Amino acid sequence: MTTEQLLRARRNLPAGHPDRGPLRARAIEANLPLAYRLAQRYAGRGERPDDLAQVAAMALVKAVDGYDPDRLAPFVGYAVPTIVGALKRHFRDTAWGMRVPRPTQELVLGLREATGYLEQLRGRTPTAVELAAHLRVDVDALSDAIIASHVYRLQSLDGPGTGNDNIELVDLIGRIDPRFARIDERLSHGELGRLVAALPLRERRILAMRFSDEMTQAAIAAELGISQMHVSRLLRGPSTDSGSASSPRSSRQHDRERRHRHRKDVHHVQRRSDTSLRRPGRGSRTG
C-alpha cells in the first residue's frame, strides 16, 4: 500500500480502533528514508548528522498526522516542504551560538556556496565586491554575514587561550563585577522592598505569583477567583477596588500626577534634543 492508501485507510477507521496506530507507524516507517535524504542535504554545516536526522523524523511524524487524504494530493508534495521547513527552522532558531537576524543567517548560508562557485569560476578567492555582486547585496550586508559566520559556534571558555595550552580562555576574561550582587540587595532590601511591603496582602501575593512563581495572568486569576483583566489592572498600577486602601479620588489624583510628570519628561527630552541639534559636535559619551 502507498502512503496515501495507508493514511486514507486510517482516516476511515473510528477513533480508538486498534488498527489506527499500526497504519500510522507503517506510513512513518515507509517515509523515513525520504526524511533522512532531506537531512543529508544540510550536512556539513556544523550540525551533527544525528541531530538533523531527528529533526527530519519529527517533522515527518507531523506531516503524517497533518496530511489530509481527501485532497488527493501526493503525500510527498506535503511532506517535503514540512521537513525542509523544520530543518531550516532548526538552523535558524537552535543551531546558532548567538541570536542573528534571519536575513543575515540566510546570507551566511548562501555565502559558502557563492564562495565555492566563484573560486572555481575565477581560479582564485573572490573579493568582497565580487561576492556582494553575485549575491545581489551591498558590501555592508556581506560584511555582517562574514562576521556572523564566526559566531555560529562559540569558542569554549575551557579551551586554550591565545595559542597557549597552559592557559584557558576563561583565565583571560575579567573578573565578575561585585556591584552586580548589590543590585539584588538594593532591589530586595532597599526602596523597592519597602514599596512592596507597603502594598496590600493580595497585591503582594499577585506580585509573588507573577514574578517569583512565573505564573501567567490567567493562572493568577483562576487561583484568586477574579478576572484576568483585574489581575492586569492590579499589576499595572494602584488598585481602585473597594478592598484597596486607595480610593477612586486618590487614584485619579495619581493619574493626574503621572500625566504631569510625563509632560515634564517629554519637555525635558525635547529641550535636550534641541540643544544637541544646535551643538552637533558635543554628543553624549558612554562609559
mmCIF file of C-alpha atoms in Angstrom:
data_model
loop_
_atom_site.group_PDB
_atom_site.id
_atom_site.type_symbol
_atom_site.label_atom_id
_atom_site.label_comp_id
_atom_site.label_asym_id
_atom_site.label_seq_id
_atom_site.Cartn_x
_atom_site.Cartn_y
_atom_site.Cartn_z
ATOM 1 C CA MET A 1 0.000 0.000 0.000
ATOM 2 C CA THR A 2 1.116 3.525 -0.732
ATOM 3 C CA THR A 3 1.347 6.161 1.976
ATOM 4 C CA GLU A 4 -1.796 7.789 0.652
ATOM 5 C CA GLN A 5 -3.675 4.476 0.883
ATOM 6 C CA LEU A 6 -2.391 3.823 4.408
ATOM 7 C CA LEU A 7 -3.473 7.220 5.666
ATOM 8 C CA ARG A 8 -6.812 7.025 3.868
ATOM 9 C CA ALA A 9 -7.484 3.637 5.467
ATOM 10 C CA ARG A 10 -6.529 5.069 8.861
ATOM 11 C CA ARG A 11 -8.828 8.031 8.361
ATOM 12 C CA ASN A 12 -11.777 5.742 7.619
ATOM 13 C CA LEU A 13 -11.367 3.878 10.911
ATOM 14 C CA PRO A 14 -13.189 5.157 14.012
ATOM 15 C CA ALA A 15 -11.238 6.785 16.822
ATOM 16 C CA GLY A 16 -9.730 4.228 19.168
ATOM 17 C CA HIS A 17 -9.657 1.440 16.574
ATOM 18 C CA PRO A 18 -6.647 -0.857 17.196
ATOM 19 C CA ASP A 19 -5.504 -0.655 13.548
ATOM 20 C CA ARG A 20 -5.097 3.126 13.511
ATOM 21 C CA GLY A 21 -1.756 3.025 15.329
ATOM 22 C CA PRO A 22 -0.141 0.369 13.116
ATOM 23 C CA LEU A 23 -1.252 2.144 9.937
ATOM 24 C CA ARG A 24 0.277 5.384 11.176
ATOM 25 C CA ALA A 25 3.529 3.620 12.102
ATOM 26 C CA ARG A 26 3.735 1.982 8.651
ATOM 27 C CA ALA A 27 3.296 5.374 6.951
ATOM 28 C CA ILE A 28 6.069 6.883 9.058
ATOM 29 C CA GLU A 29 8.471 3.968 8.536
ATOM 30 C CA ALA A 30 7.874 3.967 4.784
ATOM 31 C CA ASN A 31 8.942 7.614 4.515
ATOM 32 C CA LEU A 32 11.883 7.668 6.928
ATOM 33 C CA PRO A 33 14.397 7.235 4.044
ATOM 34 C CA LEU A 34 12.931 10.369 2.443
ATOM 35 C CA ALA A 35 13.370 12.301 5.679
ATOM 36 C CA TYR A 36 16.972 11.129 6.079
ATOM 37 C CA ARG A 37 17.831 12.106 2.492
ATOM 38 C CA LEU A 38 16.494 15.595 3.092
ATOM 39 C CA ALA A 39 18.508 15.841 6.300
ATOM 40 C CA GLN A 40 21.692 14.878 4.445
ATOM 41 C CA ARG A 41 21.305 17.944 2.228
ATOM 42 C CA TYR A 42 22.136 20.066 5.261
ATOM 43 C CA ALA A 43 25.122 18.010 6.400
ATOM 44 C CA GLY A 44 28.489 19.720 6.729
ATOM 45 C CA ARG A 45 27.060 22.946 8.160
ATOM 46 C CA GLY A 46 28.191 22.454 11.721
ATOM 47 C CA GLU A 47 25.332 20.285 12.978
ATOM 48 C CA ARG A 48 25.599 16.618 13.917
ATOM 49 C CA PRO A 49 24.001 14.292 11.341
ATOM 50 C CA ASP A 50 22.077 12.505 14.100
ATOM 51 C CA ASP A 51 20.509 15.782 15.216
ATOM 52 C CA LEU A 52 19.461 16.649 11.668
ATOM 53 C CA ALA A 53 18.004 13.173 11.172
ATOM 54 C CA GLN A 54 15.991 13.521 14.370
ATOM 55 C CA VAL A 55 14.624 16.925 13.305
ATOM 56 C CA ALA A 56 13.628 15.481 9.926
ATOM 57 C CA ALA A 57 11.992 12.429 11.502
ATOM 58 C CA MET A 58 9.945 14.544 13.902
ATOM 59 C CA ALA A 59 8.806 16.711 11.002
ATOM 60 C CA LEU A 60 7.809 13.563 9.110
ATOM 61 C CA VAL A 61 5.603 12.489 12.021
ATOM 62 C CA LYS A 62 3.985 15.913 11.948
ATOM 63 C CA ALA A 63 3.422 15.583 8.197
ATOM 64 C CA VAL A 64 1.807 12.140 8.607
ATOM 65 C CA ASP A 65 -0.553 13.489 11.268
ATOM 66 C CA GLY A 66 -1.394 16.622 9.288
ATOM 67 C CA TYR A 67 -1.889 15.087 5.846
ATOM 68 C CA ASP A 68 -5.440 15.168 4.503
ATOM 69 C CA PRO A 69 -6.138 12.147 2.240
ATOM 70 C CA ASP A 70 -9.306 13.791 0.906
ATOM 71 C CA ARG A 71 -7.303 16.394 -1.012
ATOM 72 C CA LEU A 72 -5.971 13.648 -3.337
ATOM 73 C CA ALA A 73 -2.537 15.344 -3.379
ATOM 74 C CA PRO A 74 0.622 13.189 -3.190
ATOM 75 C CA PHE A 75 1.919 12.785 0.339
ATOM 76 C CA VAL A 76 5.456 13.624 -0.804
ATOM 77 C CA GLY A 77 4.296 17.030 -2.005
ATOM 78 C CA TYR A 78 3.087 17.759 1.522
ATOM 79 C CA ALA A 79 5.876 16.070 3.476
ATOM 80 C CA VAL A 80 8.913 17.580 1.713
ATOM 81 C CA PRO A 81 8.078 21.246 2.458
ATOM 82 C CA THR A 82 7.195 20.288 6.029
ATOM 83 C CA ILE A 83 10.522 18.530 6.612
ATOM 84 C CA VAL A 84 12.649 21.134 4.819
ATOM 85 C CA GLY A 85 10.926 23.905 6.765
ATOM 86 C CA ALA A 86 11.684 22.166 10.055
ATOM 87 C CA LEU A 87 15.352 21.775 9.111
ATOM 88 C CA LYS A 88 15.627 25.444 8.180
ATOM 89 C CA ARG A 89 13.970 26.491 11.435
ATOM 90 C CA HIS A 90 16.398 24.268 13.331
ATOM 91 C CA PHE A 91 19.355 26.128 11.854
ATOM 92 C CA ARG A 92 17.682 29.498 12.333
ATOM 93 C CA ASP A 93 16.466 29.102 15.911
ATOM 94 C CA THR A 94 18.617 26.425 17.527
ATOM 95 C CA ALA A 95 21.953 25.896 15.863
ATOM 96 C CA TRP A 96 23.416 29.391 16.151
ATOM 97 C CA GLY A 97 25.562 30.183 19.169
ATOM 98 C CA MET A 98 24.221 33.752 19.156
ATOM 99 C CA ARG A 99 20.964 35.301 18.044
ATOM 100 C CA VAL A 100 21.485 36.562 14.490
ATOM 101 C CA PRO A 101 18.840 38.268 12.297
ATOM 102 C CA ARG A 102 17.176 35.907 9.845
ATOM 103 C CA PRO A 103 18.304 37.763 6.656
ATOM 104 C CA THR A 104 21.902 37.555 7.864
ATOM 105 C CA GLN A 105 21.535 33.837 8.598
ATOM 106 C CA GLU A 106 20.237 33.190 5.094
ATOM 107 C CA LEU A 107 23.071 35.249 3.621
ATOM 108 C CA VAL A 108 25.621 33.183 5.579
ATOM 109 C CA LEU A 109 24.199 30.000 4.062
ATOM 110 C CA GLY A 110 24.460 31.458 0.559
ATOM 111 C CA LEU A 111 27.921 32.859 1.225
ATOM 112 C CA ARG A 112 29.564 29.439 1.410
ATOM 113 C CA GLU A 113 28.053 28.267 -1.868
ATOM 114 C CA ALA A 114 28.835 31.551 -3.617
ATOM 115 C CA THR A 115 32.456 31.447 -2.459
ATOM 116 C CA GLY A 116 32.971 27.924 -3.802
ATOM 117 C CA TYR A 117 31.296 28.763 -7.108
ATOM 118 C CA LEU A 118 33.337 31.914 -7.715
ATOM 119 C CA GLU A 119 36.584 30.186 -6.717
ATOM 120 C CA GLN A 120 36.028 27.552 -9.404
ATOM 121 C CA LEU A 121 34.951 30.152 -11.930
ATOM 122 C CA ARG A 122 37.855 32.585 -11.425
ATOM 123 C CA GLY A 123 40.555 30.270 -10.092
ATOM 124 C CA ARG A 124 41.127 32.443 -7.018
ATOM 125 C CA THR A 125 39.439 33.601 -3.837
ATOM 126 C CA PRO A 126 36.690 36.078 -4.732
ATOM 127 C CA THR A 127 36.775 39.600 -3.339
ATOM 128 C CA ALA A 128 34.054 41.040 -1.133
ATOM 129 C CA VAL A 129 32.803 43.187 -4.020
ATOM 130 C CA GLU A 130 32.522 40.145 -6.294
ATOM 131 C CA LEU A 131 30.681 38.144 -3.632
ATOM 132 C CA ALA A 132 28.299 41.010 -2.948
ATOM 133 C CA ALA A 133 27.549 41.407 -6.649
ATOM 134 C CA HIS A 134 26.970 37.666 -7.056
ATOM 135 C CA LEU A 135 24.614 37.534 -4.045
ATOM 136 C CA ARG A 136 22.948 40.818 -5.034
ATOM 137 C CA VAL A 137 23.559 42.507 -1.675
ATOM 138 C CA ASP A 138 25.600 45.537 -0.645
ATOM 139 C CA VAL A 139 29.079 45.171 0.813
ATOM 140 C CA ASP A 140 27.946 46.181 4.313
ATOM 141 C CA ALA A 141 25.395 43.361 4.438
ATOM 142 C CA LEU A 142 28.056 40.956 3.209
ATOM 143 C CA SER A 143 30.453 42.130 5.917
ATOM 144 C CA ASP A 144 27.773 41.491 8.561
ATOM 145 C CA ALA A 145 27.295 37.970 7.206
ATOM 146 C CA ILE A 146 31.049 37.262 7.271
ATOM 147 C CA ILE A 147 31.268 38.422 10.896
ATOM 148 C CA ALA A 148 28.175 36.424 11.837
ATOM 149 C CA SER A 149 29.628 33.264 10.319
ATOM 150 C CA HIS A 150 32.336 33.312 13.007
ATOM 151 C CA VAL A 151 29.810 33.153 15.868
ATOM 152 C CA TYR A 152 27.874 30.165 14.579
ATOM 153 C CA ARG A 153 29.869 28.051 17.015
ATOM 154 C CA LEU A 154 31.214 29.937 20.037
ATOM 155 C CA GLN A 155 34.610 29.005 21.410
ATOM 156 C CA SER A 156 34.540 27.165 24.719
ATOM 157 C CA LEU A 157 35.766 29.139 27.732
ATOM 158 C CA ASP A 158 37.588 25.992 28.851
ATOM 159 C CA GLY A 159 39.631 25.888 25.639
ATOM 160 C CA PRO A 160 43.214 27.148 25.300
ATOM 161 C CA GLY A 161 43.625 30.893 25.055
ATOM 162 C CA THR A 162 45.845 32.700 22.541
ATOM 163 C CA GLY A 163 47.636 29.521 21.453
ATOM 164 C CA ASN A 164 48.876 28.680 24.958
ATOM 165 C CA ASP A 165 47.748 25.225 26.074
ATOM 166 C CA ASN A 166 48.563 26.057 29.699
ATOM 167 C CA ILE A 167 46.101 28.964 29.888
ATOM 168 C CA GLU A 168 42.368 28.589 29.440
ATOM 169 C CA LEU A 169 40.350 31.280 27.745
ATOM 170 C CA VAL A 170 38.307 31.862 30.901
ATOM 171 C CA ASP A 171 41.513 32.933 32.708
ATOM 172 C CA LEU A 172 41.917 35.815 30.252
ATOM 173 C CA ILE A 173 38.466 37.252 30.950
ATOM 174 C CA GLY A 174 37.975 39.951 33.566
ATOM 175 C CA ARG A 175 36.538 39.043 36.951
ATOM 176 C CA ILE A 176 32.867 39.364 37.853
ATOM 177 C CA ASP A 177 31.961 42.874 38.959
ATOM 178 C CA PRO A 178 30.935 42.646 42.639
ATOM 179 C CA ARG A 179 28.488 45.504 42.126
ATOM 180 C CA PHE A 180 26.133 43.105 40.326
ATOM 181 C CA ALA A 181 25.276 41.472 43.664
ATOM 182 C CA ARG A 182 24.494 44.847 45.178
ATOM 183 C CA ILE A 183 21.730 45.343 42.618
ATOM 184 C CA ASP A 184 19.812 42.360 44.002
ATOM 185 C CA GLU A 185 20.386 43.578 47.543
ATOM 186 C CA ARG A 186 19.085 47.052 46.748
ATOM 187 C CA LEU A 187 16.045 45.637 44.967
ATOM 188 C CA SER A 188 15.247 43.215 47.797
ATOM 189 C CA HIS A 189 16.013 45.342 50.851
ATOM 190 C CA GLY A 190 16.089 48.886 49.506
ATOM 191 C CA GLU A 191 13.390 51.208 48.282
ATOM 192 C CA LEU A 192 11.679 48.576 46.125
ATOM 193 C CA GLY A 193 11.400 46.216 49.080
ATOM 194 C CA ARG A 194 9.798 48.927 51.203
ATOM 195 C CA LEU A 195 7.317 49.771 48.437
ATOM 196 C CA VAL A 196 6.315 46.140 48.020
ATOM 197 C CA ALA A 197 5.933 45.722 51.788
ATOM 198 C CA ALA A 198 3.512 48.670 51.831
ATOM 199 C CA LEU A 199 1.143 47.005 49.344
ATOM 200 C CA PRO A 200 -1.986 45.150 50.462
ATOM 201 C CA LEU A 201 -1.574 41.447 51.099
ATOM 202 C CA ARG A 202 -3.446 40.393 47.955
ATOM 203 C CA GLU A 203 -1.332 42.594 45.693
ATOM 204 C CA ARG A 204 1.882 41.291 47.275
ATOM 205 C CA ARG A 205 0.625 37.777 46.619
ATOM 206 C CA ILE A 206 -0.108 38.630 42.976
ATOM 207 C CA LEU A 207 3.398 40.046 42.533
ATOM 208 C CA ALA A 208 4.928 36.909 44.042
ATOM 209 C CA MET A 209 2.877 34.614 41.796
ATOM 210 C CA ARG A 210 3.660 36.668 38.682
ATOM 211 C CA PHE A 211 7.368 37.384 39.101
ATOM 212 C CA SER A 212 8.604 34.701 41.525
ATOM 213 C CA ASP A 213 6.432 31.736 40.532
ATOM 214 C CA GLU A 214 6.251 32.981 36.890
ATOM 215 C CA MET A 215 2.526 32.259 36.689
ATOM 216 C CA THR A 216 0.504 33.689 33.825
ATOM 217 C CA GLN A 217 -2.153 36.298 34.435
ATOM 218 C CA ALA A 218 -4.820 33.751 33.530
ATOM 219 C CA ALA A 219 -3.459 31.286 36.125
ATOM 220 C CA ILE A 220 -3.342 34.009 38.792
ATOM 221 C CA ALA A 221 -6.918 34.984 38.015
ATOM 222 C CA ALA A 222 -8.072 31.384 38.349
ATOM 223 C CA GLU A 223 -6.195 30.999 41.632
ATOM 224 C CA LEU A 224 -7.711 34.134 43.172
ATOM 225 C CA GLY A 225 -11.151 33.836 41.613
ATOM 226 C CA ILE A 226 -11.008 37.171 39.777
ATOM 227 C CA SER A 227 -10.861 38.150 36.109
ATOM 228 C CA GLN A 228 -7.640 38.293 34.114
ATOM 229 C CA MET A 229 -8.381 41.952 33.319
ATOM 230 C CA HIS A 230 -8.498 42.670 37.057
ATOM 231 C CA VAL A 231 -5.123 40.976 37.521
ATOM 232 C CA SER A 232 -3.655 43.003 34.665
ATOM 233 C CA ARG A 233 -5.010 46.218 36.178
ATOM 234 C CA LEU A 234 -3.548 45.395 39.593
ATOM 235 C CA LEU A 235 -0.143 44.666 38.069
ATOM 236 C CA ARG A 236 -0.145 47.921 36.112
ATOM 237 C CA GLY A 237 -0.891 50.297 38.931
ATOM 238 C CA PRO A 238 -2.710 51.138 42.161
ATOM 239 C CA SER A 239 -5.885 49.230 42.890
ATOM 240 C CA THR A 240 -9.208 51.048 42.697
ATOM 241 C CA ASP A 241 -11.452 48.299 44.036
ATOM 242 C CA SER A 242 -13.333 48.597 47.297
ATOM 243 C CA GLY A 243 -10.930 46.319 49.123
ATOM 244 C CA SER A 244 -7.938 48.533 48.475
ATOM 245 C CA ALA A 245 -6.769 51.290 50.734
ATOM 246 C CA SER A 246 -6.678 53.728 47.810
ATOM 247 C CA SER A 247 -9.914 55.489 46.886
ATOM 248 C CA PRO A 248 -11.092 56.427 43.359
ATOM 249 C CA ARG A 249 -10.270 60.025 44.142
ATOM 250 C CA SER A 250 -6.689 59.225 45.151
ATOM 251 C CA SER A 251 -6.328 57.071 42.044
ATOM 252 C CA ARG A 252 -7.461 59.941 39.817
ATOM 253 C CA GLN A 253 -5.027 62.227 41.612
ATOM 254 C CA HIS A 254 -2.266 59.687 40.954
ATOM 255 C CA ASP A 255 -3.170 59.632 37.258
ATOM 256 C CA ARG A 256 -3.037 63.411 37.046
ATOM 257 C CA GLU A 257 0.360 63.485 38.731
ATOM 258 C CA ARG A 258 1.636 60.770 36.408
ATOM 259 C CA ARG A 259 0.462 62.677 33.310
ATOM 260 C CA HIS A 260 2.064 65.842 34.670
ATOM 261 C CA ARG A 261 5.394 64.041 35.167
ATOM 262 C CA HIS A 262 5.111 62.590 31.668
ATOM 263 C CA ARG A 263 4.642 66.063 30.155
ATOM 264 C CA LYS A 264 7.665 67.329 32.082
ATOM 265 C CA ASP A 265 9.763 64.387 30.863
ATOM 266 C CA VAL A 266 8.729 64.969 27.251
ATOM 267 C CA HIS A 267 9.524 68.671 27.558
ATOM 268 C CA HIS A 268 12.932 67.836 29.062
ATOM 269 C CA VAL A 269 13.757 65.391 26.263
ATOM 270 C CA GLN A 270 12.739 67.950 23.623
ATOM 271 C CA ARG A 271 14.968 70.584 25.207
ATOM 272 C CA ARG A 272 17.925 68.176 25.244
ATOM 273 C CA SER A 273 17.231 67.184 21.650
ATOM 274 C CA ASP A 274 17.123 70.842 20.547
ATOM 275 C CA THR A 275 20.394 71.505 22.395
ATOM 276 C CA SER A 276 22.130 68.552 20.745
ATOM 277 C CA LEU A 277 20.975 69.717 17.318
ATOM 278 C CA ARG A 278 22.400 73.185 17.940
ATOM 279 C CA ARG A 279 25.703 71.661 19.138
ATOM 280 C CA PRO A 280 26.256 68.638 16.864
ATOM 281 C CA GLY A 281 29.884 68.217 17.881
ATOM 282 C CA ARG A 282 29.097 67.526 21.527
ATOM 283 C CA GLY A 283 27.306 64.201 21.886
ATOM 284 C CA SER A 284 26.958 62.132 24.968
ATOM 285 C CA ARG A 285 29.564 59.546 25.753
ATOM 286 C CA THR A 286 29.067 56.093 27.109
ATOM 287 C CA GLY A 287 31.358 54.692 29.668
#
